[in-house]
Structure formats: structure tokens, C-alpha cells
CSV table of C-alpha atoms and ligand atoms in Angstrom, one decimal:
chain,number,residue,atom,x,y,z
A,29,UNK,CA,0.0,0.0,0.0
A,30,UNK,CA,1.5,3.4,-1.0
A,31,UNK,CA,1.8,6.2,1.7
A,32,UNK,CA,-0.9,8.1,-0.1
A,33,UNK,CA,-3.4,5.1,0.1
A,34,UNK,CA,-2.4,4.7,3.8
A,35,UNK,CA,-3.2,8.3,4.6
A,36,UNK,CA,-6.5,8.1,2.7
A,37,UNK,CA,-7.4,4.9,4.6
A,38,UNK,CA,-7.4,7.0,7.9
A,39,UNK,CA,-10.0,9.4,6.5
A,40,UNK,CA,-13.4,8.5,7.9
A,41,UNK,CA,-15.2,9.6,4.8
A,42,UNK,CA,-13.4,6.9,2.8
A,43,UNK,CA,-14.0,4.1,5.3
A,44,UNK,CA,-16.8,2.5,3.1
A,45,UNK,CA,-14.3,2.1,0.2
A,46,UNK,CA,-12.6,-1.2,-0.5
A,47,UNK,CA,-8.9,-1.4,-1.3
A,48,UNK,CA,-9.4,-1.2,-5.1
A,49,UNK,CA,-11.6,1.9,-4.8
A,50,UNK,CA,-9.2,3.5,-2.4
A,51,UNK,CA,-6.3,3.0,-4.7
A,52,UNK,CA,-8.3,4.4,-7.6
A,53,UNK,CA,-8.9,7.6,-5.5
A,54,UNK,CA,-5.2,7.7,-4.4
A,55,UNK,CA,-4.1,7.6,-8.0
A,56,UNK,CA,-6.2,10.7,-8.8
A,57,UNK,CA,-5.5,12.6,-5.6
A,58,UNK,CA,-2.8,15.3,-5.9
A,59,UNK,CA,-0.8,16.2,-2.8
A,60,UNK,CA,-0.2,19.8,-1.8
A,61,UNK,CA,1.6,21.4,1.0
A,62,UNK,CA,0.8,24.8,2.7
A,63,UNK,CA,2.6,26.8,5.3
A,64,UNK,CA,1.1,28.4,8.4
A,65,UNK,CA,-1.1,31.4,7.3
A,66,UNK,CA,-1.5,30.3,3.6
A,67,UNK,CA,-5.0,30.8,2.2
A,68,UNK,CA,-6.2,27.6,0.7
A,69,UNK,CA,-9.7,28.7,-0.4
A,70,UNK,CA,-11.0,32.3,-0.7
A,71,UNK,CA,-14.6,33.0,0.0
A,72,UNK,CA,-16.6,33.8,-3.2
A,73,UNK,CA,-13.9,32.3,-5.4
A,74,UNK,CA,-15.1,30.3,-8.4
A,75,UNK,CA,-11.8,29.0,-9.6
A,76,UNK,CA,-9.9,25.9,-8.3
A,77,UNK,CA,-12.9,23.6,-8.2
A,78,UNK,CA,-11.5,20.8,-6.2
A,79,UNK,CA,-12.3,18.8,-3.0
A,80,UNK,CA,-9.7,18.8,-0.2
A,81,UNK,CA,-8.7,16.1,2.3
A,82,UNK,CA,-6.6,17.1,5.3
A,83,UNK,CA,-3.7,14.6,5.7
A,84,UNK,CA,-1.8,16.6,8.2
A,85,UNK,CA,-2.2,19.9,10.0
A,86,UNK,CA,-5.1,22.1,10.9
A,87,UNK,CA,-7.2,24.7,9.1
A,88,UNK,CA,-9.8,27.3,10.0
A,89,UNK,CA,-13.0,27.9,8.0
A,90,UNK,CA,-14.2,31.5,8.3
A,91,UNK,CA,-16.3,34.3,6.8
A,92,UNK,CA,-15.1,37.9,6.6
A,93,UNK,CA,-17.7,40.7,7.1
A,94,UNK,CA,-17.8,43.9,5.0
A,95,UNK,CA,-16.0,45.7,7.9
A,96,UNK,CA,-13.3,43.0,7.8
A,97,UNK,CA,-14.3,41.1,10.9
A,98,UNK,CA,-13.8,37.4,10.9
A,99,UNK,CA,-16.3,34.8,12.0
A,100,UNK,CA,-14.8,31.3,12.5
A,101,UNK,CA,-17.2,28.6,11.4
A,102,UNK,CA,-15.0,25.6,12.1
A,103,UNK,CA,-11.6,24.2,12.8
A,104,UNK,CA,-10.7,21.1,10.8
A,105,UNK,CA,-8.0,18.6,11.5
A,106,UNK,CA,-6.3,15.5,10.1
A,107,UNK,CA,-8.8,13.2,8.4
A,108,UNK,CA,-11.4,16.0,7.8
A,109,UNK,CA,-12.4,17.2,4.4
A,110,UNK,CA,-13.6,20.5,2.9
A,111,UNK,CA,-14.5,22.2,-0.4
A,112,UNK,CA,-17.4,19.9,-1.1
A,113,UNK,CA,-20.2,22.6,-0.9
A,114,UNK,CA,-19.4,24.5,-4.1
A,115,UNK,CA,-18.8,21.3,-5.9
A,116,UNK,CA,-22.2,20.0,-5.0
A,117,UNK,CA,-24.3,23.2,-5.4
A,118,UNK,CA,-22.3,24.8,-8.2
A,119,UNK,CA,-22.1,28.1,-6.3
A,120,UNK,CA,-19.0,30.1,-5.4
A,121,UNK,CA,-16.9,29.1,-2.4
A,122,UNK,CA,-19.0,29.5,0.7
A,123,UNK,CA,-16.2,30.4,3.1
A,124,UNK,CA,-12.4,31.0,3.2
A,125,UNK,CA,-10.1,28.3,4.5
A,126,UNK,CA,-6.6,29.1,5.9
A,127,UNK,CA,-3.8,26.8,7.2
A,128,UNK,CA,-3.2,27.3,10.9
A,129,UNK,CA,0.1,25.3,10.8
A,130,UNK,CA,2.1,23.4,8.2
A,131,UNK,CA,-0.6,21.5,6.4
A,132,UNK,CA,-0.6,18.6,3.9
A,133,UNK,CA,-3.6,18.1,1.7
A,134,UNK,CA,-4.9,15.9,-1.0
A,135,UNK,CA,-7.0,17.5,-3.7
A,136,UNK,CA,-9.4,15.7,-5.9
A,137,UNK,CA,-10.9,17.3,-9.0
A,138,UNK,CA,-14.6,18.0,-9.2
A,139,UNK,CA,-15.1,15.3,-11.9
A,140,UNK,CA,-13.4,12.6,-9.9
A,141,UNK,CA,-15.1,13.7,-6.7
A,142,UNK,CA,-18.6,13.5,-8.3
A,143,UNK,CA,-17.8,10.3,-10.1
A,144,UNK,CA,-16.7,8.6,-6.9
A,145,UNK,CA,-19.9,9.7,-5.1
A,146,UNK,CA,-22.1,8.4,-7.9
A,147,UNK,CA,-20.3,5.0,-7.9
A,148,UNK,CA,-20.5,4.6,-4.2
A,149,UNK,CA,-23.7,5.2,-2.3
A,150,UNK,CA,-22.2,4.3,1.1
A,151,UNK,CA,-19.6,7.0,0.6
A,152,UNK,CA,-22.4,9.5,-0.2
A,153,UNK,CA,-24.2,8.5,3.0
A,154,UNK,CA,-21.1,9.0,5.0
A,155,UNK,CA,-20.7,12.5,3.4
A,156,UNK,CA,-24.3,13.3,4.2
A,157,UNK,CA,-23.8,12.2,7.8
A,158,UNK,CA,-20.9,14.6,8.2
A,159,UNK,CA,-22.7,17.4,6.5
A,160,UNK,CA,-25.7,16.8,8.9
A,161,UNK,CA,-23.3,17.0,11.9
A,162,UNK,CA,-21.9,20.3,10.6
A,163,UNK,CA,-25.4,21.7,10.1
A,164,UNK,CA,-26.5,20.7,13.6
A,165,UNK,CA,-23.4,22.5,15.0
A,166,UNK,CA,-24.2,25.6,12.9
A,167,UNK,CA,-27.8,25.5,14.2
A,168,UNK,CA,-26.6,25.4,17.8
A,169,UNK,CA,-24.3,28.4,17.0
A,170,UNK,CA,-27.2,30.3,15.4
A,171,UNK,CA,-29.4,29.5,18.4
A,172,UNK,CA,-26.9,30.6,21.0
A,173,UNK,CA,-26.1,33.8,19.0
A,174,UNK,CA,-29.8,34.8,18.9
A,175,UNK,CA,-30.1,34.0,22.6
A,176,UNK,CA,-27.2,36.3,23.2
A,177,UNK,CA,-28.8,39.1,21.2
A,178,UNK,CA,-32.0,38.8,23.1
A,179,UNK,CA,-30.1,38.8,26.4
A,180,UNK,CA,-28.3,42.0,25.3
A,181,UNK,CA,-31.6,43.7,24.3
A,182,UNK,CA,-33.2,42.9,27.7
A,183,UNK,CA,-30.2,44.2,29.5
A,184,UNK,CA,-30.3,47.4,27.3
A,185,UNK,CA,-34.1,47.8,28.2
A,186,UNK,CA,-33.3,47.6,31.9
A,187,UNK,CA,-30.5,50.2,31.6
A,188,UNK,CA,-33.0,52.4,29.7
A,189,UNK,CA,-35.5,52.1,32.5
A,190,UNK,CA,-32.7,52.9,35.0
A,191,UNK,CA,-31.9,56.1,33.1
A,192,UNK,CA,-35.6,57.1,33.0
A,193,UNK,CA,-36.7,56.3,36.5
A,194,UNK,CA,-33.9,54.8,38.5
A,195,UNK,CA,-32.9,56.2,41.9
A,196,UNK,CA,-29.3,55.9,42.9
A,197,UNK,CA,-28.9,54.6,46.5
A,198,UNK,CA,-26.9,52.2,48.6
A,199,UNK,CA,-27.7,48.8,50.0
A,200,UNK,CA,-27.7,48.1,53.7
A,201,UNK,CA,-24.1,46.9,53.5
A,202,UNK,CA,-23.1,50.2,51.7
A,203,UNK,CA,-22.9,49.0,48.1
A,204,UNK,CA,-24.0,51.3,45.3
A,205,UNK,CA,-27.2,50.3,43.5
A,206,UNK,CA,-30.1,51.7,41.6
A,207,UNK,CA,-33.7,51.1,42.5
A,208,UNK,CA,-36.5,51.3,40.0
A,209,UNK,CA,-39.8,51.6,41.9
A,210,UNK,CA,-43.0,50.3,40.3
A,211,UNK,CA,-41.1,48.4,37.7
A,212,UNK,CA,-42.8,47.6,34.4
A,213,UNK,CA,-44.5,44.2,34.0
A,214,UNK,CA,-42.5,41.4,32.3
A,215,UNK,CA,-44.8,41.8,29.3
A,216,UNK,CA,-43.8,45.5,29.0
A,217,UNK,CA,-40.1,44.7,29.2
A,218,UNK,CA,-40.7,42.1,26.5
A,219,UNK,CA,-42.3,44.7,24.3
A,220,UNK,CA,-39.3,47.0,24.9
A,221,UNK,CA,-36.8,44.3,24.0
A,222,UNK,CA,-38.8,42.8,21.1
A,223,UNK,CA,-39.1,39.4,22.7
A,224,UNK,CA,-41.6,37.2,24.6
A,225,UNK,CA,-42.7,37.4,28.2
A,226,UNK,CA,-41.4,33.9,28.8
A,227,UNK,CA,-37.9,34.9,27.6
A,228,UNK,CA,-37.9,38.0,29.8
A,229,UNK,CA,-38.9,35.8,32.8
A,230,UNK,CA,-36.0,33.4,32.0
A,231,UNK,CA,-33.4,36.1,31.5
A,232,UNK,CA,-34.5,38.0,34.7
A,233,UNK,CA,-34.2,34.8,36.7
A,234,UNK,CA,-30.7,34.3,35.2
A,235,UNK,CA,-29.6,37.9,36.0
A,236,UNK,CA,-30.8,37.5,39.6
A,237,UNK,CA,-28.9,34.2,39.9
A,238,UNK,CA,-25.8,36.0,38.7
A,239,UNK,CA,-26.4,38.8,41.3
A,240,UNK,CA,-26.7,41.6,38.7
A,241,UNK,CA,-30.2,42.5,39.6
A,242,UNK,CA,-32.7,41.7,42.4
A,243,UNK,CA,-36.5,41.9,42.5
A,244,UNK,CA,-38.6,42.7,45.6
A,245,UNK,CA,-42.3,43.3,45.2
A,246,UNK,CA,-42.7,46.0,42.6
A,247,UNK,CA,-39.1,47.2,43.0
A,248,UNK,CA,-36.2,46.2,40.7
A,249,UNK,CA,-32.7,46.7,42.0
A,250,UNK,CA,-29.8,47.0,39.6
A,251,UNK,CA,-26.8,45.8,41.6
A,252,UNK,CA,-24.1,45.5,39.0
A,253,UNK,CA,-24.7,48.1,36.3
A,254,UNK,CA,-21.4,47.5,34.6
A,255,UNK,CA,-22.2,43.8,34.1
A,256,UNK,CA,-25.4,44.7,32.3
A,257,UNK,CA,-23.5,47.1,30.0
A,258,UNK,CA,-21.1,44.4,28.7
B,10,CMP,P1,-16.8,25.3,-0.3
B,10,CMP,O1,-18.0,26.2,-0.2
B,10,CMP,O2,-16.6,24.6,-1.6
B,10,CMP,O3,-15.5,26.1,0.2
B,10,CMP,C1,-15.5,26.5,1.6
B,10,CMP,C2,-15.6,25.3,2.4
B,10,CMP,O4,-15.7,25.5,3.8
B,10,CMP,C3,-17.0,24.6,2.2
B,10,CMP,O5,-17.0,24.1,0.8
B,10,CMP,C4,-17.0,23.6,3.3
B,10,CMP,O6,-16.2,22.5,3.0
B,10,CMP,C5,-16.4,24.4,4.4
B,10,CMP,N1,-17.4,25.0,5.3
B,10,CMP,C6,-18.3,26.0,5.0
B,10,CMP,N2,-19.1,26.2,6.1
B,10,CMP,C7,-18.7,25.3,7.0
B,10,CMP,C8,-19.2,25.0,8.4
B,10,CMP,N3,-20.2,25.7,8.9
B,10,CMP,N4,-18.6,24.0,9.0
B,10,CMP,C9,-17.5,23.3,8.5
B,10,CMP,N5,-17.1,23.5,7.2
B,10,CMP,C10,-17.7,24.5,6.5
């Protein structure tokens, strides 16, 4: 078995292939090396339509916003693959991929990649399994981001109320705090923050647990103003 076939044998995606099929892929795969910091795929690129298998090293998959800010989508390691999305949907590259260390890759041309998939349904199922795992992970990220945004909006609404009707005072043990008498109902805070009453209730409980606010009857105490601002 050649070194190339041996490395491809360790790639989960290729586990359904028998020796003959693996050797056929190895024959078509081209080895490439990248140094730390090299850009392997550029978001929106339409050239270089190939599929990549990571034999050694680590890469990051990321998007760049108009202001130049980076959002990391995934870190991929030895045995992982990338570059399949644009080959499958015919669109431009969906993200950029950069080597985080010295990296060795195998590339497979679009034609060979698609031919291998159509010849081997088990391989296609393994690929779909991995794509489902990646989608689940992205879904979790989206969900936690939108949770964070709602949390920020509720904190901002509390700070707005504090500015409007808060009274600066001190607790019995001398700590600075702000009291809002006759606080709005949870439904009203929800309307201010553009969310549901249930979410406000959950976030307020969470803020109390952290010790940032306290509720007593119709009074709301802001105990750690700075924490709400972050
Ligand atoms: P492609 O769009 O061809 O080029 C960029 C590659 O980054 C893409 O294929 C995927 O292989 C990979 N990629 C894009 N989004 C994600 C993600 N959320 N998680 C893991 N890999 C991704």
C-alpha cells in the first residue's frame, strides 16, 4: 500500500471504500503542502474547483464581514475534508479556509469527486452524515447567537429604565445600587426588548442568579450596572 493510500485509509469519509476503490482515488489525488497562514480557499472564489482532504495539520474555515471582521465557522483537522459545498451546489466558495500550521492536503478534482460519489452510495451517505453533523453544529451556534442578542436587548431595556426612573442609592451593606420603583411588568419589558414574556422571565431569573439584579415586590434593583452594559 502506498503512503498516499495509507493516509486516505485514515479518512473517515473513505471508510466505506474497498482497497481497489481507495487505490483508484489515491491515483487521482494530488498532494499539496501549505505553510502556516496560507490561504487555501478564498470565499466567493469560483476557480480551483476541487475537493480537499486534510492529511496533516489544521485549518480554519471562516467568513469575513464587510468591515473585515472574521467569524470562524469551524476548525478542521487531520482526516477531515472541505471544499465539497461549491462542488455540490455549483455556487462560489461559501467560506475561506486558511492553514493554521504546516498542512498537507490531497485534492481531488470536481469530476473525480462527483464520479466517486455516484459510484459509491455508502460514501455518499457518510458524506451526508458529516454534513448533517456540521449543520447541527451551525444550528446550535445560530441559536446561541440569537439567545445572546435577546439577552443584550433585555439588559439594554433595563438600563434604559434605569436612566428614566432609577434612583441611585446604597444597600444596607453600603454597596452602590439603583432602584426602579413600580417596575414595568415582564410583558412590558418584553415589548421594549422585542421578545416574549417567557424569555424575559427566564433572562431576569438568570440575571438574579448572577447577582446583577434583584427583585422585591414592585421594585427592581440594579446591583451591577457594569455587568449589564457588557
Ligand atoms: P466550499 O463552499 O466549496 O468552500 C469553503 C468550504 O468551507 C466549504 O465548501 C465547506 O467544506 C467548508 N465549510 C463551510 N461552512 C462550514 C461550516 N459551517 N462548518 C464546516 N465547514 C464549513
